[in-house]
Each structure stands twice: as structure tokens, then as C-alpha cells.
Coordinates of C-alpha atoms in Angstrom, one line a residue:
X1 CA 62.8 42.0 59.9
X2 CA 66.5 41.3 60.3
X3 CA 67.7 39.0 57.9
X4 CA 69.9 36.0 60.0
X5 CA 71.1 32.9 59.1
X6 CA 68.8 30.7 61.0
X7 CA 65.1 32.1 58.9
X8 CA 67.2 33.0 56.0
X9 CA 69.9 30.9 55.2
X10 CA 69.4 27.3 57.4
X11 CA 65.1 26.8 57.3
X12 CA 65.6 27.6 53.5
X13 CA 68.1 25.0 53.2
X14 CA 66.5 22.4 54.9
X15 CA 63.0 23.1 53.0
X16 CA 65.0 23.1 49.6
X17 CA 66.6 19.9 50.0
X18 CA 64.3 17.7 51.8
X19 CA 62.2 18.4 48.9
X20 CA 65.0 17.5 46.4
X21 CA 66.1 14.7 48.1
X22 CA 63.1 12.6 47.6
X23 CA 64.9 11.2 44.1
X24 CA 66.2 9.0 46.4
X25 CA 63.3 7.6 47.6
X26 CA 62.7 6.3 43.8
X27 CA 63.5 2.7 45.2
X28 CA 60.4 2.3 47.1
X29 CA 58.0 3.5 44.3
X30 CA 58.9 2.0 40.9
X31 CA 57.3 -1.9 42.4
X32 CA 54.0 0.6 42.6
X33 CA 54.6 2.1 39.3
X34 CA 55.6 -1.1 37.2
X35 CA 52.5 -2.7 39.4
X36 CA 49.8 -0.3 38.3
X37 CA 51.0 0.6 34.7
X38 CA 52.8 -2.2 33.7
X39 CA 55.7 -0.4 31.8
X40 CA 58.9 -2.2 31.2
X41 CA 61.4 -2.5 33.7
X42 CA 64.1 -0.4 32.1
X43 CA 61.3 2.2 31.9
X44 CA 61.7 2.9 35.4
X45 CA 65.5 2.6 35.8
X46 CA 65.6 5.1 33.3
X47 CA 63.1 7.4 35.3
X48 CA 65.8 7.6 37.9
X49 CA 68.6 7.6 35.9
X50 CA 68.0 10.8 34.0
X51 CA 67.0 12.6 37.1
X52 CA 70.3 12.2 38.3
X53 CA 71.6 12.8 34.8
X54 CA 69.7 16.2 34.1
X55 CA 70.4 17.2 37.9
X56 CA 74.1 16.9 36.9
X57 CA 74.0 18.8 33.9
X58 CA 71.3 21.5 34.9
X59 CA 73.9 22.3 37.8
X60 CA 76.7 22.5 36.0
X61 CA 75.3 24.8 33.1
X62 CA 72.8 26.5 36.1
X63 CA 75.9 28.0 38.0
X64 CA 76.4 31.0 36.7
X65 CA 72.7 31.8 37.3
X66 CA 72.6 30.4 41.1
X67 CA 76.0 32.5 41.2
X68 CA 74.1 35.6 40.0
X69 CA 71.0 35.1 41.9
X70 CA 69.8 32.9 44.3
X71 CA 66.5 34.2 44.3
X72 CA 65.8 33.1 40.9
X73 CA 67.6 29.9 40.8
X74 CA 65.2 29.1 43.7
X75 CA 62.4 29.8 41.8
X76 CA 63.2 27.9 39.1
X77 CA 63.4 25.0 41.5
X78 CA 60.0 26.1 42.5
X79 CA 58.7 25.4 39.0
X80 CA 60.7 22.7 37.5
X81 CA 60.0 20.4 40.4
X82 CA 56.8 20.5 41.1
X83 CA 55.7 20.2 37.6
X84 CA 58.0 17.6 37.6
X85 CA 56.2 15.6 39.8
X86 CA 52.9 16.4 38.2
X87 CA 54.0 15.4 35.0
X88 CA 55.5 12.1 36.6
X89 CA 51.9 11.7 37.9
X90 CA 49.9 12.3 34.7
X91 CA 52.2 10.3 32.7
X92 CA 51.6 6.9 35.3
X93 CA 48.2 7.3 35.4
X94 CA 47.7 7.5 31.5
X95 CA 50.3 4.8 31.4
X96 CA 52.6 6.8 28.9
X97 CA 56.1 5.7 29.6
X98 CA 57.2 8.8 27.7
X99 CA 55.5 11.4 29.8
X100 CA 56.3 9.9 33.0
X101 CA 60.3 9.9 32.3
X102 CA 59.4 13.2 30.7
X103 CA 58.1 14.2 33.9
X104 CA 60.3 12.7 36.3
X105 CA 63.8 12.5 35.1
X106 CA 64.0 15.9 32.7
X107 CA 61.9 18.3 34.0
X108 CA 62.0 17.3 37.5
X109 CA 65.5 16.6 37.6
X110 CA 66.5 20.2 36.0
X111 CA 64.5 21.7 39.3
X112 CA 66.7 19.5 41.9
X113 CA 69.5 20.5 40.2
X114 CA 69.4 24.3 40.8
X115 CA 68.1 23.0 43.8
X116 CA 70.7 21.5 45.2
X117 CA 73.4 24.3 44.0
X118 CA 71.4 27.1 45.6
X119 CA 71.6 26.6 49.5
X120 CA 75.6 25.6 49.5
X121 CA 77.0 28.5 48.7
X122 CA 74.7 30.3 50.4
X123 CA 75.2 28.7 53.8
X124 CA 78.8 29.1 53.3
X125 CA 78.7 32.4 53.4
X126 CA 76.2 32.9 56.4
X127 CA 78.9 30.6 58.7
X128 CA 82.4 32.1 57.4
X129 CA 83.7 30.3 60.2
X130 CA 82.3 26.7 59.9
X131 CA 82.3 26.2 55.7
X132 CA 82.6 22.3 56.2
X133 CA 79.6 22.5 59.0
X134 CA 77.8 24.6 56.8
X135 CA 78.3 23.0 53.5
X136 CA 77.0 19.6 55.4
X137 CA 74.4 21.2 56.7
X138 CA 73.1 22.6 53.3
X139 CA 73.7 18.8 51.7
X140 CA 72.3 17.0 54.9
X141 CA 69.1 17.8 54.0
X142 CA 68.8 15.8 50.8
X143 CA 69.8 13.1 52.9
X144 CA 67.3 14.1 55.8
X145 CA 64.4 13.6 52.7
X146 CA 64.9 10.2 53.2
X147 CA 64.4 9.4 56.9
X148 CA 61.0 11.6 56.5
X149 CA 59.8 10.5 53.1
X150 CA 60.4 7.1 53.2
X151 CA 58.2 6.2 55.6
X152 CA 55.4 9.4 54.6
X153 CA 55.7 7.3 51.4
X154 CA 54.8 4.3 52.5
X155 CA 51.5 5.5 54.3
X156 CA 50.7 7.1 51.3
X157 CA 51.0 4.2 48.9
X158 CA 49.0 2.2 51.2
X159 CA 46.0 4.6 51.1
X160 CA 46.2 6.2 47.6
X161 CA 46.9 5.0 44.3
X162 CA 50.4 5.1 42.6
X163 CA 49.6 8.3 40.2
X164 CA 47.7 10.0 43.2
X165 CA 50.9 9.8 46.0
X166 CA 53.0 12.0 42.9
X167 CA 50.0 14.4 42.5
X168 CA 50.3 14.8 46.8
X169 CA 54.3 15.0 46.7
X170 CA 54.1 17.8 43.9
X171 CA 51.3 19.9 46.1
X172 CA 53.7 19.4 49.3
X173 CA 56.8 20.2 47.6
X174 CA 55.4 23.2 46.2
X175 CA 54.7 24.8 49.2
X176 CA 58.3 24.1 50.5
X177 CA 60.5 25.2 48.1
X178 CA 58.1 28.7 47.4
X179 CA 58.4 28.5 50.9
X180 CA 62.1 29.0 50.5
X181 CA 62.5 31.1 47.6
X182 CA 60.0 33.4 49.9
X183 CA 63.0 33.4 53.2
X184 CA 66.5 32.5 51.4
X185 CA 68.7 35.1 51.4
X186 CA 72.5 35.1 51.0
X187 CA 75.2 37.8 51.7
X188 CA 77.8 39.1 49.8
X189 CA 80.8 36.7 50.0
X190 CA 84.5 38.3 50.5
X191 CA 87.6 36.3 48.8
X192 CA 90.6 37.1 51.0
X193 CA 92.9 35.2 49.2
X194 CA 94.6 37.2 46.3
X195 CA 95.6 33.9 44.0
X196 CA 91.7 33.4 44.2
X197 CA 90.5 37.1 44.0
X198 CA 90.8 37.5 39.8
X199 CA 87.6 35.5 38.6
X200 CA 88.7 32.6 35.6
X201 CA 86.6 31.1 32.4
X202 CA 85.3 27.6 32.6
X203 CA 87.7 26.2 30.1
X204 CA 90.0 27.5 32.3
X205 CA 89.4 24.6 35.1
X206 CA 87.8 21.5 33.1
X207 CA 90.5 20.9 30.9
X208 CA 93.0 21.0 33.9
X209 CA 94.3 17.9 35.3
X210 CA 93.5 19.1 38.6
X211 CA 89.8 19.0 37.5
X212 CA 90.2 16.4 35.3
X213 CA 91.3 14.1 38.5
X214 CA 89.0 15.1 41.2
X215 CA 86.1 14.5 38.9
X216 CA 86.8 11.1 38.1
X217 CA 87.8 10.0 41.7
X218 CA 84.2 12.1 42.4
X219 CA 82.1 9.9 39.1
X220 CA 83.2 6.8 40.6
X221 CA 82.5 7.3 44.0
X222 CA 78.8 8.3 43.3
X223 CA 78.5 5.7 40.9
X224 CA 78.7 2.9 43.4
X225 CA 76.4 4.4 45.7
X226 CA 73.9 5.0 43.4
X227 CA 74.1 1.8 41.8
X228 CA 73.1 0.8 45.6
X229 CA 70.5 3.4 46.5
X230 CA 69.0 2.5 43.3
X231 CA 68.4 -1.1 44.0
X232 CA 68.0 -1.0 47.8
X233 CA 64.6 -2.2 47.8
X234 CA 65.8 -5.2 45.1
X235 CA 68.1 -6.0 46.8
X236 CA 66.3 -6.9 50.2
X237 CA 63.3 -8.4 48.5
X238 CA 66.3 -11.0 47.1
X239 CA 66.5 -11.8 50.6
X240 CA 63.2 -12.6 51.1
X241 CA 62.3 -9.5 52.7
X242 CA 59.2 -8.5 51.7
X243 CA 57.5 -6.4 54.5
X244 CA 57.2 -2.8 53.1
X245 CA 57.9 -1.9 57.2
X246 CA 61.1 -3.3 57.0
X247 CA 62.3 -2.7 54.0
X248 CA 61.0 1.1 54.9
X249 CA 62.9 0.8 58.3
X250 CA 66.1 -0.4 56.5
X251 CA 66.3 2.5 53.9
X252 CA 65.7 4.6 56.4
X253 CA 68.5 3.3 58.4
X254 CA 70.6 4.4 55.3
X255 CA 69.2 7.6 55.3
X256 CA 69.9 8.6 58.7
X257 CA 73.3 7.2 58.3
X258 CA 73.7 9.6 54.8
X259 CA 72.8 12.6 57.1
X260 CA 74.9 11.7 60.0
X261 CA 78.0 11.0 57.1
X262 CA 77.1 14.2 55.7
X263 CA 77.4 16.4 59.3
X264 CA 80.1 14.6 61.1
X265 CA 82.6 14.0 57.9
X266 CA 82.4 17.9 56.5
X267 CA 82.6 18.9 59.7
X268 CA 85.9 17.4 60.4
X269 CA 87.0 19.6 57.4
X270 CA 87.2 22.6 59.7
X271 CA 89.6 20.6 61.8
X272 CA 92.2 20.2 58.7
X273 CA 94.1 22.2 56.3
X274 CA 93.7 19.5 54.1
X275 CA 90.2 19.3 53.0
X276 CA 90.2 16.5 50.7
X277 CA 91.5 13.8 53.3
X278 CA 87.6 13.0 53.9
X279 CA 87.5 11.1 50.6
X280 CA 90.0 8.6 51.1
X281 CA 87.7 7.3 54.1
X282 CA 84.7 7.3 51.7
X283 CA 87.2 4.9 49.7
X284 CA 88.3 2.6 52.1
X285 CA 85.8 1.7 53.9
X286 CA 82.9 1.5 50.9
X287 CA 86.1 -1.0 49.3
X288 CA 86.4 -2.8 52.6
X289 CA 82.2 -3.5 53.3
X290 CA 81.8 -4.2 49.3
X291 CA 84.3 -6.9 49.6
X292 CA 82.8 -8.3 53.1
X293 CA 79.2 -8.2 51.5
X294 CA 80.9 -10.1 48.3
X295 CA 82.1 -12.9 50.8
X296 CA 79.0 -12.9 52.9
X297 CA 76.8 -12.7 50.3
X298 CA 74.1 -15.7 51.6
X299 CA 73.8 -13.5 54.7
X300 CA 71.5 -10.7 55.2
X301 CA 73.6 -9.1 58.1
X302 CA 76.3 -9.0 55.5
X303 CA 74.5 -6.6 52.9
X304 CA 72.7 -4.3 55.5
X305 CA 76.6 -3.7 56.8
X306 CA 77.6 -3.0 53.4
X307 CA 74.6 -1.2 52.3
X308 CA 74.4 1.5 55.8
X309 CA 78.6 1.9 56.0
X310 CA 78.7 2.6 52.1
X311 CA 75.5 5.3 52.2
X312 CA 77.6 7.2 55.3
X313 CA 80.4 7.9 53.6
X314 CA 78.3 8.0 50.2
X315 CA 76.7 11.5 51.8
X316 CA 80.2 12.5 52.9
X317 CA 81.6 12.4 49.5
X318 CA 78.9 15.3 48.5
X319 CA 79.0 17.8 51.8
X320 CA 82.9 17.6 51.5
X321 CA 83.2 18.6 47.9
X322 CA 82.2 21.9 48.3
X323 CA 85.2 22.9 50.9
X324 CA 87.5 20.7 48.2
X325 CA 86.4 23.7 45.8
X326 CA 87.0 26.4 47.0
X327 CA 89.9 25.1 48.7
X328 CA 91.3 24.8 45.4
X329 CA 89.5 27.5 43.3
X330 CA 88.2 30.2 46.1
X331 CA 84.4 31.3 47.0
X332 CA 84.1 34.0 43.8
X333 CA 83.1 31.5 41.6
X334 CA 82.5 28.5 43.9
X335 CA 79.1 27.5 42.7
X336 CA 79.9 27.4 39.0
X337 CA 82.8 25.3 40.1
X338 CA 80.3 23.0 42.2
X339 CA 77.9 23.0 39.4
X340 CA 80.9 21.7 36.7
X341 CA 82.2 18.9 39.4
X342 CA 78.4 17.9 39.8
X343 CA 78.3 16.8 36.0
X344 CA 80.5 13.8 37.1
X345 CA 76.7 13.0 39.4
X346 CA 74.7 13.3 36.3
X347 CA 77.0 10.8 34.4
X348 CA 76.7 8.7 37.4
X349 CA 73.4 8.7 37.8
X350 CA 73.6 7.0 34.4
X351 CA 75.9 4.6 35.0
X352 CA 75.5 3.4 38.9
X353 CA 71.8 2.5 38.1
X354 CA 71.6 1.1 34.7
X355 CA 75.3 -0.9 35.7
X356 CA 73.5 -2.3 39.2
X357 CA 70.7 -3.6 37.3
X358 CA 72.5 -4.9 34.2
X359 CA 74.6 -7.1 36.5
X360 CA 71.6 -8.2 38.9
X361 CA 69.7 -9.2 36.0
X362 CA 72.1 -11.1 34.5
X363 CA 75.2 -12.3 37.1
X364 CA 74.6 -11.8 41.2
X365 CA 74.9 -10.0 44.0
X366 CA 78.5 -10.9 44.9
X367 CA 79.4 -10.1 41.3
X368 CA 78.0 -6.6 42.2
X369 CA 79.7 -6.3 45.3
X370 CA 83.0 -7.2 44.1
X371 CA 82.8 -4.6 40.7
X372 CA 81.7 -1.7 43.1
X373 CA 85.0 -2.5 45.2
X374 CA 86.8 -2.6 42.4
X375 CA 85.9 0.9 41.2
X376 CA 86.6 2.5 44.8
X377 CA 89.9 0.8 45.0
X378 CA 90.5 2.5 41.6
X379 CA 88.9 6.1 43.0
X380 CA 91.4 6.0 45.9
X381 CA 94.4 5.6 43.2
X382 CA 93.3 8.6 41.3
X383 CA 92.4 10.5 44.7
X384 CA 96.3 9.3 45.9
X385 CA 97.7 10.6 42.2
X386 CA 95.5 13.4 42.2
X387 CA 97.2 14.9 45.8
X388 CA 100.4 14.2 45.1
X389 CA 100.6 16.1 42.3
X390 CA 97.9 18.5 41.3
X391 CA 96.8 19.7 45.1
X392 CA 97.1 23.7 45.0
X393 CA 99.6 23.8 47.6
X394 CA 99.4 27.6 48.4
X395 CA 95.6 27.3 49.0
X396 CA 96.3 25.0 51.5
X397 CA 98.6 26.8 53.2
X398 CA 96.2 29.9 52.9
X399 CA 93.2 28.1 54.1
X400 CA 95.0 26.8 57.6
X401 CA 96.3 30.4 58.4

């Protein structure tokens, strides 16, 4: 059969990343997990935290190979994440704290990171035409995890025990992502542009300013949305919210919001020469709900603003920066680039999480809220710095033509 971008590029990418994705959906099982196993809190926060610390780092070091071959990056997917799950499994239902972080934050996280690098790239090249489309296509799917698991979550943990839902999410995940690795398929990918045409060694972008810049304004933006995501549950329970339908239904709000963010933002990208301008509305308007939740802070309508406005854009920060990239560095070597900017997530994923809890547990909510603006104000000054003086002009000139 003809290979074509729908069966080999798009159901691939969709199959990958819904099955990645489900990190996210971490807020609606650790009450189960600290329920039937009684770890410590920080146990928990920790599971999620080094998920999205070894995703980070397994993409950045797992480019080269997802550059090389897609096939195989796949399949290490394939394995890493549904023994990740497993392992997460065994490890809550022996009530070994160690096995269960074992399971879920290192071994599963190094499968969603070459997970999440594999399909970019790929769809990227399949829609020459439409990179921003594509690369929030390839990304909306993580987000699209959410509106489907949440609530397949939900009727799971209300029919099977806590070890026993992980044990069912590693069997179905399996099947998707071998499904994948099975169809995903990705052409060869023509650099037009001479300046980007010569290929370049790492140390040859991370210790630029350029890099240097982007990364940071990049950490701080997924910071504060993790540090959201990761309490989402917490947070509406401190409301008095205690209905697992509407705490479900909320989340899932913020999902579908993520995947909208994710579409419509990188899709404007193909509208502009330059492709960065996304971000600075994934800084504004997370700084301007942040600071309306800090004020209204006694009002439930308040947060829910704050907590759906700052997860669309939060989605559009990730489906933009791949046309940033290779904006900037070209499509050679866009997925090692990706993978290197992606290390700013895994450091994130360590301090959003353990930061939001650390200040819940010991200040408020308002104190939150107000922090979290601060550190988006400060991402749009770097972003602002950052484009006035280390934007490759001649790649945007070259990507408008």
C-alpha cells in the first residue's frame, strides 16, 4: 500500500501521544494511590515530577536516535512505557514507594519522551506546507489524552482497584503505540535554506545566547503550568469540590482547551514570518488570569478562569516551539534541537510541581497565583530581550519568502 500522510504520519501521531499524554492525568490518580497504599505525600509528587524530568532529558539525549530512525525511537516508546506503567502498577500494589516512582517517573517517563519527539518531525515533513498546523497537530494529541482519559479514568477507578486501572492503561497503551510503530512512516526532509543546509554539533547551540534565552523564557513558561496541572484536582477539592464528575468535567475542560491552544496558536504560525510572536500571548494572558485568580481568590469562577485560559496557551507554548526551531536552526537537525529545548520541560517538571505544592502546603492559593505571574512577567522580558537581539534575522526573512 501507498504510504500517505493520513495512515502513516497523522493516526500514528494521534495513537503515540494520546498514549503519552496520560502523565497529565496524574492529578486524578495520586488521592487513589496515597488512599490505598498510604505512601507519603511527597512520594507521589515525586512520581510525577521525574516523569516530566526523565521525559526532558531522554528527549534531549534521544534526538539523535529519533533523528536517525523513527522506527526505532517508536519502539522504544513501545517498551519503555508500557513497562512503565506495569511497574507503576506492581510497585502500588506491593506498596513499594521505590518501585512505583521507579516505574512511573524513570522508566515510563524515558518512553513518553521519545514519544513525544517522534511524531513532530515527522508530521512536519508529511505537510511541507502547513509546519505550524502540523507541528500542533503532532503535540495536540498529548493534550487530546486528556479529554479521553480523564473521564475513561474515572470509570475505571470506580470499578477496579488503584494497582489494577495501571495494569489496564499499560495493556491499552501497548497496543497503541505498537500500533504506531507498525504505520509511522516519515519521508525524507529537504533543507532549502543554505545558512541551514551544513549540519552543527550540540555545543554548538546550547552554549549560545540564542539558546540560552529561548530556553529559559521556554522553563518558565512550562513551569507555571505544570505547577497547575499538577495540583488541579487540589486545588478544586480546596473549594469544596469534591464530586469526582466535576472535578473530571473541569480537567477536562482544560484539556480540550490545551488541544484547541495547541491547533489554533501553531497554526497561526503559518500566517507569520515571525514564528515566535505566539509566546508572548502565552505570557500575557497566563500573567493577566494569574493575577485575576490572586485577587479573586475566595471565588471558584476566579480559579476555573485562571486555571482553563493558562492551560490554552500552556499547550501553545509546546506546538509552537517546533516552528521556533527550525525557524532558527532549519529541519536537518530539528529533532535533536527539539529534544535539547525539551530539557528546559524535564527541569520544569521538577520545579512547577514540587514549587505548587511547597507553597500550598505551607502559604495559599493567592500566594501561588501571584509567584506564577510573577515568573511569566519575567518569561515575557527574556522573550522581549531574546528577539531583539538574538532572533536569526536571515531565517526570518527566508522562511516568509
Amino acid at each position: 500500500m501507498k504510504k500517505n500522510k493520513y495512515v502513516n504520519g497523522i493516526l500514528p501521531t494521534i495513537l503515540i501521544n494520546f498514549s503519552i499524554g496520560t502523565v497529565y492525568s496524574w492529578t486524578l490518580l495520586k488521592d487513589d494511590i496515597l488512599a490505598y497504599t498510604g505512601f507519603d505525600i511527597p512520594i507521589v509528587e515525586w512520581c510525577f515530577s521525574l516523569a516530566i524530568f526523565v521525559l526532558g532529558m531522554s528527549a534531549a539525549f534521544g534526538g539523535k536516535i529519533v533523528e536517525k530512525n523513527v522506527k526505532v525511537a517508536n519502539f522504544i516508546t513501545f517498551v519503555m512505557v508500557t513497562l512503565g506503567w506495569a511497574v507503576a502498577g506492581y510497585g502500588i500494589q506491593i506498596k513499594d514507594p521505590i518501585v512505583t516512582i521507579l516505574g512511573f517517573g524513570v522508566i515510563q517517563g524515558i518512553g513518553i519522551g521519545f514519544g513525544y519527539l517522534t511524531p513532530v518531525k515527522t508530521l512536519m515533513v508529511w505537510m511541507d506546507k502547513k509546519k505550524g498546523f502540523a507541528a500542533g497537530l503532532a503535540i495536540a494529541g498529548f493534550a487530546l489524552a486528556g479529554i479521553i482519559a480523564n473521564p475513561m479514568i474515572a470509570f475505571l477507578l470506580e470499578r477496579f482497584a488503584i494497582y489494577e486501572v495501571f495494569y489496564i492503561l499499560a495493556a491499552l497503551f501497548g497496543v497503541f503505540i505498537f500500533a504506531s510503530f507498525l504505520l509511522i512512516h516519515r519521508p525524507k526532509a529537504i533543507e532549502t535554506r543554505a545558512e541551514f543546509q551544513k549540519t552543527f554539533k550540540i555545543r554548538e547551540i546550547i552554549f549560545t545566547k540564542k539558546f540560552i534565552m529561548l530556553w529559559t523564557a521556554f522553563f518558565l513558561m512550562i513551569a507555571c503550568g505544570l505547577a497547575l496541572i499538577s495540583q488541579e484536582r487540589q486545588v478544586y477539592t480546596l473549594f469544596g469540590v469534591t464530586s469526582m464528575a466535576v472535578i473530571v468535567f473541569y480537567c477536562s475542560v482544560s484539556a480540550v482547551l490545551n488541544l484547541i491552544g495547541r491547533l489554533t496558536m501553531a497554526s497561526l504560525q503559518d500566517k507569520q514570518k515571525r514564528k515566535h510572536l505566539p509566546f508572548y500571548f502565552v505570557t500575557i494572558f497566563s500573567l493577566g488570569v494569574c493575577f485575576i485568580a490572586a485577587f479573586g481568590v475566595q471565588l471558584l469562577p476566579a480559579t476555573l478562569l485562571m486555571m482553563w485560559v493558562a492551560n490554552f496557551f500552556f499547550g501553545a507554548a509546546f506546538s509552537c516551539l517546533p516552528n521556533i526551531l527550525h525557524q532558527n536552526y532549519g529541519f536537518n537537525q530539528l529533532a535533536t534541537v527539539h529534544g535539547l529545548l525539551l530539557s528546559a520541560w524535564a527541569v520544569a517538571g521538577l520545579a512547577g510541581n514540587q514549587f505548587a505544592a511547597f507553597v500550598m502546603a505551607n502559604y495559599s492559593l493567592s500566594t501561588l497565583y501571584v509567584w506564577l505571574g510573577v515568573f511569566y512577567a519575567l518569561a515575557l522580558v527574556i522573550l522581549a530581550v531574546w528577539s531583539k537581539t538574538c532572533l536569526n534575522k536571515v531565517s526570518v526573512e527566508g522562511e516568509g519568502a
